[in-house]
């Protein structure tokens, strides 16, 4: 990647910073104290009259806390630079005479400081500053350098600040302010601060040269200088170097298709050799000698790191052995590589990244070694943008092929869940592309079984639960409406040929909503694409992989047709195109889900249904399963596992999870799944390098912390957008001038316009997003300025249109989307290389959200992220003061996931679902009439099989994973069962339906925990 993009990002940032400081302005028609948001100091008397919170929003001083390297007294130099503004003409009352302000020259004042130990705050340079200010044309303002000794923590510490001491007067506000203020400390030997709030680690450095006061601090030519924005650049990783360099190791899709074993052995052998070098006692000793001595805790941590490496190496070796021992698995692996290669070719990608190959190898032993480690949760943990999605897609495609080769020709192989309310269309497209390529490979190699298909299992908010014969109040979908099918198009392009001409139609004969490609050269030849988006069609055709939202798990207590998600269907309809059948109901006497179908079905015997059991459940963004959502989901995970075990006499699905931000995963996986969690890859001995990746000198993202002074957040956001859009648009009209200023060749102008012409504004709440969008509409003097909103409230059609336009923009710049106003819905699964500039309005409430959100930009090209702090909030103020550490140590600052399953409130919500799930998936298939839809049928069944309260309570306790020592939960559950059977056996209760005798209605969504109310963070 050329560095012209990095230089352009630096130039853009300088433009915004200059606008905030006012460095390029010499005249103003308004009071500058209401315009510029950086580098300004309010008069001390004004600031002190405000509350502490308001004082922070318009501070009167900037400076730094330093730690002298020697005991006092100390003599050093301080240099203060500042400008002022003077009102030349006051506006007349009739506004015929406009106001006019002029900026002063720069005052550059050297001040000698002699500080004594124990010295309280003392003013230096008062006369020198006043003289220099007046000489530069600063007419009113005065200042002082204040120095104090605050050596109360066992070592010397000096606080050095410049304070605006201008007294109250009748002069305009702007004349009493100082602007473009900078303080430099030189000639003082200092020691670094250690960030004691961060845990000690042999992998990380915790040192800071100084701590800024109301500003940032940087080392500039050996001097400590304040700066008005804190800039932290993260470095782009490389994945092919050392033992895995491309000229040394072939991990191409074609190579792993043709002859994978030698290449995989070479990868593992390289990992072993690297480990002997990186984790040897000599290597660790060299690391110790390069800095402060290691504490016993650091030594123990290093030993645990070495053990994690050795365990990972053992898994990789066993993965190669698994392929060597199983011809079926080896063939599935080769077919997977061919399919993933077809998909990657569209993005000009020809090979895997080493960590992706390693993760797949580490999971393979679970498939053939007597299912060893089957109940271990495998978590792929890698930075956002590193390739996690493609990694687990490769595993799912491999699992589908392996299922086909071992005799599972129909049914769901994997159910992939996302914890967001709205599933990303880009994630859906990635799944469709991978499985579409897999289907083409299946056809080419004549692999038996049903077509490899994808199910989009989201439901009524985005796609239909079913298609009714006629519209109803609960389901207004009208099959006579010719525009109806187009509303449920979830593809951005064809998964077979990548053409963008994908349309939808309703097939009345098969009662199916179909996606089809109109390209004449598409391998689909006009037939329906292997995608199902209607819930009832997913039940009927049981696609190989189902992708959906986590909330859909709630249907396990309401939808008997979900049997395919835990074991298998009742049969298959004999009418072609109708698919699998389930429990018989009044409206579907044969169990076929096609309206009006009475065709008999071929029954699938109970012992054959085990083959339909899913092999994997995949959980993306594991860190979002927290608090009440995680607690509720933990019970539903247990319900799903229990139903599969009890109905198939096999193991539950293996859990695969992914996250870019993870802390406390051991407890989280134990709570959610009752299983041990394991993260791949293991960390290397250095935070900057492991076997799988290493930092380069290239910029990944340039983070800029902004402390807005004396103006609103919306003002800063509007001005930032204005400057960015004006600067980028100059590439069209003044390309030569702009490129000369940025130091780049004008030949790159069109590329830069495409990559940096769209800005993202991210708000922590929808309220913030809408406020920013409204403000932009009136305060940003750019025309045209095309904006879109991407929040949880954005209609599905609008999201689809916006994503398509962002991914494939119009040729004409004026027709493109220029600003995306987004909330948390945007922070996961939106992967668009053209998005490279973001403004974050306030620090997100969790470190994980900050990492995930800002990772939406700069994925392929250098990114620029402005974090505009809501400095009145304590969290924002704290983050700003340690912003560099916040960015560089972000992974270490991720909060452990708060989640518990031992909640009586949660049990009250989930026990009703467990009771109903047992009725639908355990009792009903074993009942005489295969139907338990009324209380009469249910009562007769339990009398026939002699079900007791003790029996059902014990079964439900196992289903919900309640431990023997959780006596309160056990008592609550028994009480719910007693109520259930009491009402069931009360013939006079009038209850007709099983749901009427529950102690409460089952949840319709896993988020139905409490009544939600709007909460503002202001």
mmCIF file of C-alpha atoms in Angstrom, residues 606-884:
data_model
loop_
_atom_site.group_PDB
_atom_site.id
_atom_site.type_symbol
_atom_site.label_atom_id
_atom_site.label_comp_id
_atom_site.label_asym_id
_atom_site.label_seq_id
_atom_site.Cartn_x
_atom_site.Cartn_y
_atom_site.Cartn_z
ATOM 1 C CA UNK A 606 -37.158 -41.979 14.899
ATOM 2 C CA UNK A 607 -33.742 -43.655 14.719
ATOM 3 C CA UNK A 608 -33.049 -41.917 11.375
ATOM 4 C CA UNK A 609 -33.720 -38.464 12.752
ATOM 5 C CA UNK A 610 -30.413 -38.377 14.617
ATOM 6 C CA UNK A 611 -28.657 -37.815 11.307
ATOM 7 C CA UNK A 612 -30.521 -34.506 10.972
ATOM 8 C CA UNK A 613 -29.105 -33.122 14.221
ATOM 9 C CA UNK A 614 -27.029 -29.951 13.640
ATOM 10 C CA UNK A 615 -23.281 -30.365 14.104
ATOM 11 C CA UNK A 616 -22.473 -26.769 14.999
ATOM 12 C CA UNK A 617 -23.972 -23.698 16.604
ATOM 13 C CA UNK A 618 -21.977 -20.607 15.813
ATOM 14 C CA UNK A 619 -22.136 -17.480 17.945
ATOM 15 C CA UNK A 620 -20.754 -14.316 16.401
ATOM 16 C CA UNK A 621 -19.797 -11.310 18.563
ATOM 17 C CA UNK A 622 -19.705 -13.407 21.731
ATOM 18 C CA UNK A 623 -18.928 -10.370 23.878
ATOM 19 C CA UNK A 624 -22.452 -9.000 23.279
ATOM 20 C CA UNK A 625 -24.038 -11.904 25.187
ATOM 21 C CA UNK A 626 -23.976 -10.140 28.518
ATOM 22 C CA UNK A 627 -26.250 -8.949 31.304
ATOM 23 C CA UNK A 628 -29.897 -9.962 30.932
ATOM 24 C CA UNK A 629 -29.538 -11.095 27.313
ATOM 25 C CA UNK A 630 -26.699 -13.448 28.247
ATOM 26 C CA UNK A 631 -28.559 -14.747 31.301
ATOM 27 C CA UNK A 632 -31.677 -15.576 29.299
ATOM 28 C CA UNK A 633 -29.682 -17.049 26.432
ATOM 29 C CA UNK A 634 -27.806 -19.353 28.821
ATOM 30 C CA UNK A 635 -31.096 -21.091 29.643
ATOM 31 C CA UNK A 636 -32.113 -21.357 26.004
ATOM 32 C CA UNK A 637 -28.716 -22.817 25.119
ATOM 33 C CA UNK A 638 -29.335 -25.499 27.734
ATOM 34 C CA UNK A 639 -32.826 -26.154 26.363
ATOM 35 C CA UNK A 640 -31.505 -26.615 22.828
ATOM 36 C CA UNK A 641 -28.713 -28.932 23.989
ATOM 37 C CA UNK A 642 -31.037 -31.045 26.128
ATOM 38 C CA UNK A 643 -33.581 -31.493 23.345
ATOM 39 C CA UNK A 644 -30.918 -32.661 20.919
ATOM 40 C CA UNK A 645 -29.333 -35.055 23.418
ATOM 41 C CA UNK A 646 -32.650 -36.564 24.579
ATOM 42 C CA UNK A 647 -34.060 -36.963 21.062
ATOM 43 C CA UNK A 648 -31.011 -38.277 19.249
ATOM 44 C CA UNK A 649 -28.823 -39.970 21.873
ATOM 45 C CA UNK A 650 -25.928 -37.964 20.411
ATOM 46 C CA UNK A 651 -23.821 -35.068 21.559
ATOM 47 C CA UNK A 652 -25.103 -31.511 21.433
ATOM 48 C CA UNK A 653 -23.706 -29.277 18.681
ATOM 49 C CA UNK A 654 -20.164 -28.044 18.973
ATOM 50 C CA UNK A 655 -20.082 -24.336 19.782
ATOM 51 C CA UNK A 656 -17.956 -22.031 17.654
ATOM 52 C CA UNK A 657 -17.708 -18.384 18.671
ATOM 53 C CA UNK A 658 -15.912 -15.293 17.470
ATOM 54 C CA UNK A 659 -15.063 -11.922 18.895
ATOM 55 C CA UNK A 660 -12.557 -9.121 18.465
ATOM 56 C CA UNK A 661 -12.943 -8.026 22.079
ATOM 57 C CA UNK A 662 -13.011 -10.586 24.825
ATOM 58 C CA UNK A 663 -12.329 -10.610 28.547
ATOM 59 C CA UNK A 664 -13.345 -13.208 31.095
ATOM 60 C CA UNK A 665 -14.315 -15.671 28.366
ATOM 61 C CA UNK A 666 -13.714 -18.671 30.646
ATOM 62 C CA UNK A 667 -16.533 -17.684 32.970
ATOM 63 C CA UNK A 668 -18.736 -16.535 30.101
ATOM 64 C CA UNK A 669 -18.570 -19.830 28.195
ATOM 65 C CA UNK A 670 -19.118 -21.792 31.398
ATOM 66 C CA UNK A 671 -22.186 -19.677 32.192
ATOM 67 C CA UNK A 672 -23.654 -19.602 28.692
ATOM 68 C CA UNK A 673 -22.960 -23.143 27.564
ATOM 69 C CA UNK A 674 -21.804 -25.094 30.598
ATOM 70 C CA UNK A 675 -18.585 -25.773 28.690
ATOM 71 C CA UNK A 676 -14.917 -24.856 28.773
ATOM 72 C CA UNK A 677 -13.852 -22.080 26.416
ATOM 73 C CA UNK A 678 -10.648 -21.986 24.392
ATOM 74 C CA UNK A 679 -9.322 -19.023 22.430
ATOM 75 C CA UNK A 680 -7.325 -19.180 19.214
ATOM 76 C CA UNK A 681 -4.717 -17.944 18.583
ATOM 77 C CA UNK A 682 -2.678 -17.985 21.763
ATOM 78 C CA UNK A 683 -0.855 -14.724 22.413
ATOM 79 C CA UNK A 684 2.812 -14.465 21.541
ATOM 80 C CA UNK A 685 5.475 -13.241 23.965
ATOM 81 C CA UNK A 686 5.208 -9.731 22.475
ATOM 82 C CA UNK A 687 2.102 -7.651 21.951
ATOM 83 C CA UNK A 688 3.558 -6.540 18.628
ATOM 84 C CA UNK A 689 4.315 -9.958 17.164
ATOM 85 C CA UNK A 690 3.282 -13.581 17.260
ATOM 86 C CA UNK A 691 3.630 -16.427 14.790
ATOM 87 C CA UNK A 692 0.352 -15.343 13.187
ATOM 88 C CA UNK A 693 0.729 -11.581 12.817
ATOM 89 C CA UNK A 694 3.096 -8.684 13.402
ATOM 90 C CA UNK A 695 2.823 -4.903 13.435
ATOM 91 C CA UNK A 696 4.194 -2.935 10.499
ATOM 92 C CA UNK A 697 5.099 0.730 10.136
ATOM 93 C CA UNK A 698 1.984 1.399 8.058
ATOM 94 C CA UNK A 699 -0.921 3.267 9.640
ATOM 95 C CA UNK A 700 -4.067 1.345 10.372
ATOM 96 C CA UNK A 701 -6.062 4.132 12.025
ATOM 97 C CA UNK A 702 -5.202 7.618 13.184
ATOM 98 C CA UNK A 703 -7.185 8.273 16.365
ATOM 99 C CA UNK A 704 -7.648 11.921 17.308
ATOM 100 C CA UNK A 705 -9.019 12.787 20.760
ATOM 101 C CA UNK A 706 -10.860 16.108 20.753
ATOM 102 C CA UNK A 707 -11.790 18.138 23.850
ATOM 103 C CA UNK A 708 -14.380 20.691 22.651
ATOM 104 C CA UNK A 709 -13.869 23.947 24.575
ATOM 105 C CA UNK A 710 -16.712 26.360 25.147
ATOM 106 C CA UNK A 711 -18.863 25.081 22.252
ATOM 107 C CA UNK A 712 -21.356 22.262 21.827
ATOM 108 C CA UNK A 713 -20.610 18.768 20.594
ATOM 109 C CA UNK A 714 -22.876 19.389 17.609
ATOM 110 C CA UNK A 715 -20.879 22.503 16.667
ATOM 111 C CA UNK A 716 -17.625 20.545 16.618
ATOM 112 C CA UNK A 717 -19.242 17.720 14.675
ATOM 113 C CA UNK A 718 -20.688 20.123 12.106
ATOM 114 C CA UNK A 719 -17.426 22.023 11.680
ATOM 115 C CA UNK A 720 -15.453 18.791 11.378
ATOM 116 C CA UNK A 721 -17.780 17.495 8.664
ATOM 117 C CA UNK A 722 -17.679 20.861 6.916
ATOM 118 C CA UNK A 723 -13.874 20.994 6.808
ATOM 119 C CA UNK A 724 -13.536 17.350 5.768
ATOM 120 C CA UNK A 725 -16.092 17.633 2.977
ATOM 121 C CA UNK A 726 -14.702 20.934 1.721
ATOM 122 C CA UNK A 727 -11.164 19.563 1.768
ATOM 123 C CA UNK A 728 -12.015 16.347 -0.058
ATOM 124 C CA UNK A 729 -14.146 18.115 -2.663
ATOM 125 C CA UNK A 730 -11.233 20.351 -3.532
ATOM 126 C CA UNK A 731 -9.715 17.238 -5.120
ATOM 127 C CA UNK A 732 -12.214 17.728 -7.942
ATOM 128 C CA UNK A 733 -11.529 21.416 -8.521
ATOM 129 C CA UNK A 734 -8.001 21.989 -7.195
ATOM 130 C CA UNK A 735 -6.356 18.583 -7.367
ATOM 131 C CA UNK A 736 -2.922 20.017 -8.129
ATOM 132 C CA UNK A 737 -3.057 22.439 -5.180
ATOM 133 C CA UNK A 738 -4.413 19.899 -2.683
ATOM 134 C CA UNK A 739 -1.962 17.186 -3.676
ATOM 135 C CA UNK A 740 0.933 19.632 -3.515
ATOM 136 C CA UNK A 741 -0.090 20.642 0.027
ATOM 137 C CA UNK A 742 -0.394 16.981 1.046
ATOM 138 C CA UNK A 743 2.840 15.996 -0.708
ATOM 139 C CA UNK A 744 1.281 13.428 -3.043
ATOM 140 C CA UNK A 745 1.028 12.871 -6.766
ATOM 141 C CA UNK A 746 -2.198 14.276 -8.319
ATOM 142 C CA UNK A 747 -2.652 10.987 -10.140
ATOM 143 C CA UNK A 748 -4.175 9.671 -6.879
ATOM 144 C CA UNK A 749 -6.891 12.368 -6.658
ATOM 145 C CA UNK A 750 -9.822 10.259 -7.884
ATOM 146 C CA UNK A 751 -8.868 7.342 -5.659
ATOM 147 C CA UNK A 752 -8.641 9.594 -2.594
ATOM 148 C CA UNK A 753 -11.967 11.213 -3.416
ATOM 149 C CA UNK A 754 -13.547 7.760 -3.473
ATOM 150 C CA UNK A 755 -11.887 6.516 -0.274
ATOM 151 C CA UNK A 756 -12.285 9.649 1.862
ATOM 152 C CA UNK A 757 -15.391 11.294 0.437
ATOM 153 C CA UNK A 758 -17.833 9.626 2.857
ATOM 154 C CA UNK A 759 -17.868 10.438 6.561
ATOM 155 C CA UNK A 760 -19.428 8.397 9.348
ATOM 156 C CA UNK A 761 -20.894 10.094 12.413
ATOM 157 C CA UNK A 762 -21.383 7.601 15.235
ATOM 158 C CA UNK A 763 -23.599 8.283 18.225
ATOM 159 C CA UNK A 764 -23.927 6.111 21.307
ATOM 160 C CA UNK A 765 -27.689 6.599 21.248
ATOM 161 C CA UNK A 766 -30.253 7.145 18.515
ATOM 162 C CA UNK A 767 -30.908 10.499 20.174
ATOM 163 C CA UNK A 768 -27.298 11.553 19.524
ATOM 164 C CA UNK A 769 -27.491 10.360 15.927
ATOM 165 C CA UNK A 770 -30.688 12.208 15.136
ATOM 166 C CA UNK A 771 -29.472 15.380 16.861
ATOM 167 C CA UNK A 772 -26.296 15.310 14.768
ATOM 168 C CA UNK A 773 -28.224 14.710 11.573
ATOM 169 C CA UNK A 774 -30.651 17.571 12.251
ATOM 170 C CA UNK A 775 -27.798 19.914 13.085
ATOM 171 C CA UNK A 776 -25.946 18.996 9.902
ATOM 172 C CA UNK A 777 -28.997 19.866 7.867
ATOM 173 C CA UNK A 778 -28.858 23.514 8.916
ATOM 174 C CA UNK A 779 -25.268 24.132 10.015
ATOM 175 C CA UNK A 780 -23.103 22.458 7.361
ATOM 176 C CA UNK A 781 -22.843 24.780 4.332
ATOM 177 C CA UNK A 782 -22.212 22.005 1.826
ATOM 178 C CA UNK A 783 -24.441 21.334 -1.152
ATOM 179 C CA UNK A 784 -25.215 18.639 -1.991
ATOM 180 C CA UNK A 785 -24.723 16.764 1.284
ATOM 181 C CA UNK A 786 -26.418 13.383 0.947
ATOM 182 C CA UNK A 787 -26.939 11.657 4.288
ATOM 183 C CA UNK A 788 -28.344 8.323 5.415
ATOM 184 C CA UNK A 789 -29.145 6.924 8.850
ATOM 185 C CA UNK A 790 -28.165 3.427 9.903
ATOM 186 C CA UNK A 791 -29.752 2.723 13.272
ATOM 187 C CA UNK A 792 -31.913 -0.008 14.724
ATOM 188 C CA UNK A 793 -34.918 2.075 13.695
ATOM 189 C CA UNK A 794 -33.937 2.327 10.035
ATOM 190 C CA UNK A 795 -36.353 0.324 7.836
ATOM 191 C CA UNK A 796 -34.911 -2.831 6.321
ATOM 192 C CA UNK A 797 -35.328 -1.579 2.741
ATOM 193 C CA UNK A 798 -33.466 1.637 3.568
ATOM 194 C CA UNK A 799 -30.603 -0.313 5.137
ATOM 195 C CA UNK A 800 -30.316 -2.521 2.072
ATOM 196 C CA UNK A 801 -30.319 0.477 -0.269
ATOM 197 C CA UNK A 802 -27.768 2.385 1.811
ATOM 198 C CA UNK A 803 -25.355 -0.546 2.061
ATOM 199 C CA UNK A 804 -25.585 -1.146 -1.684
ATOM 200 C CA UNK A 805 -24.881 2.518 -2.472
ATOM 201 C CA UNK A 806 -21.980 2.697 -0.033
ATOM 202 C CA UNK A 807 -20.436 -0.503 -1.355
ATOM 203 C CA UNK A 808 -20.952 0.401 -5.013
ATOM 204 C CA UNK A 809 -21.233 4.197 -5.209
ATOM 205 C CA UNK A 810 -22.527 6.125 -8.245
ATOM 206 C CA UNK A 811 -19.878 7.375 -10.640
ATOM 207 C CA UNK A 812 -20.852 11.008 -10.025
ATOM 208 C CA UNK A 813 -19.639 12.295 -6.645
ATOM 209 C CA UNK A 814 -22.650 14.560 -6.106
ATOM 210 C CA UNK A 815 -24.929 11.518 -6.249
ATOM 211 C CA UNK A 816 -23.022 9.530 -3.635
ATOM 212 C CA UNK A 817 -23.729 9.202 0.081
ATOM 213 C CA UNK A 818 -21.532 11.770 1.808
ATOM 214 C CA UNK A 819 -22.429 11.263 5.469
ATOM 215 C CA UNK A 820 -23.591 8.154 7.337
ATOM 216 C CA UNK A 821 -25.222 8.864 10.710
ATOM 217 C CA UNK A 822 -25.030 5.603 12.633
ATOM 218 C CA UNK A 823 -25.670 4.039 16.029
ATOM 219 C CA UNK A 824 -24.699 0.676 17.533
ATOM 220 C CA UNK A 825 -26.379 -1.203 14.676
ATOM 221 C CA UNK A 826 -23.436 -0.033 12.540
ATOM 222 C CA UNK A 827 -20.757 -1.283 14.921
ATOM 223 C CA UNK A 828 -20.902 -4.943 13.870
ATOM 224 C CA UNK A 829 -20.887 -6.569 10.476
ATOM 225 C CA UNK A 830 -20.646 -3.469 8.254
ATOM 226 C CA UNK A 831 -17.484 -4.002 6.224
ATOM 227 C CA UNK A 832 -17.089 -1.383 3.504
ATOM 228 C CA UNK A 833 -13.584 -0.502 2.377
ATOM 229 C CA UNK A 834 -14.696 2.968 1.223
ATOM 230 C CA UNK A 835 -15.507 4.073 4.776
ATOM 231 C CA UNK A 836 -12.331 5.531 6.229
ATOM 232 C CA UNK A 837 -13.338 8.607 8.264
ATOM 233 C CA UNK A 838 -15.436 8.582 11.428
ATOM 234 C CA UNK A 839 -16.477 11.085 14.074
ATOM 235 C CA UNK A 840 -17.489 9.464 17.373
ATOM 236 C CA UNK A 841 -19.788 11.656 19.485
ATOM 237 C CA UNK A 842 -18.746 10.817 23.020
ATOM 238 C CA UNK A 843 -16.701 7.856 24.196
ATOM 239 C CA UNK A 844 -18.792 4.662 23.963
ATOM 240 C CA UNK A 845 -19.852 3.275 27.309
ATOM 241 C CA UNK A 846 -17.645 0.178 27.020
ATOM 242 C CA UNK A 847 -14.162 -0.315 25.671
ATOM 243 C CA UNK A 848 -15.396 -3.226 23.558
ATOM 244 C CA UNK A 849 -17.905 -0.980 21.808
ATOM 245 C CA UNK A 850 -15.197 1.610 21.160
ATOM 246 C CA UNK A 851 -12.971 -1.022 19.539
ATOM 247 C CA UNK A 852 -15.759 -2.570 17.502
ATOM 248 C CA UNK A 853 -17.200 0.760 16.395
ATOM 249 C CA UNK A 854 -14.003 2.442 15.272
ATOM 250 C CA UNK A 855 -12.943 -0.726 13.462
ATOM 251 C CA UNK A 856 -15.690 -0.076 10.906
ATOM 252 C CA UNK A 857 -13.339 2.405 9.209
ATOM 253 C CA UNK A 858 -9.786 1.943 8.002
ATOM 254 C CA UNK A 859 -10.244 -1.750 7.300
ATOM 255 C CA UNK A 860 -8.140 -1.754 4.120
ATOM 256 C CA UNK A 861 -6.888 1.820 3.847
ATOM 257 C CA UNK A 862 -5.576 4.243 6.510
ATOM 258 C CA UNK A 863 -8.470 5.449 8.655
ATOM 259 C CA UNK A 864 -9.090 8.713 10.508
ATOM 260 C CA UNK A 865 -11.183 8.608 13.694
ATOM 261 C CA UNK A 866 -12.180 11.719 15.647
ATOM 262 C CA UNK A 867 -13.330 10.941 19.178
ATOM 263 C CA UNK A 868 -15.177 14.045 20.354
ATOM 264 C CA UNK A 869 -15.329 13.692 24.119
ATOM 265 C CA UNK A 870 -18.345 14.683 26.152
ATOM 266 C CA UNK A 871 -15.899 16.122 28.576
ATOM 267 C CA UNK A 872 -18.541 16.864 31.219
ATOM 268 C CA UNK A 873 -18.869 13.135 31.788
ATOM 269 C CA UNK A 874 -16.396 11.564 34.180
ATOM 270 C CA UNK A 875 -15.733 8.578 31.895
ATOM 271 C CA UNK A 876 -14.934 10.790 28.907
ATOM 272 C CA UNK A 877 -12.679 13.017 30.987
ATOM 273 C CA UNK A 878 -10.836 9.964 32.305
ATOM 274 C CA UNK A 879 -10.407 8.454 28.846
ATOM 275 C CA UNK A 880 -9.102 11.744 27.452
ATOM 276 C CA UNK A 881 -6.440 12.050 30.145
ATOM 277 C CA UNK A 882 -5.088 8.592 29.227
ATOM 278 C CA UNK A 883 -6.184 8.438 25.605
ATOM 279 C CA UNK A 884 -2.959 6.988 24.253
#
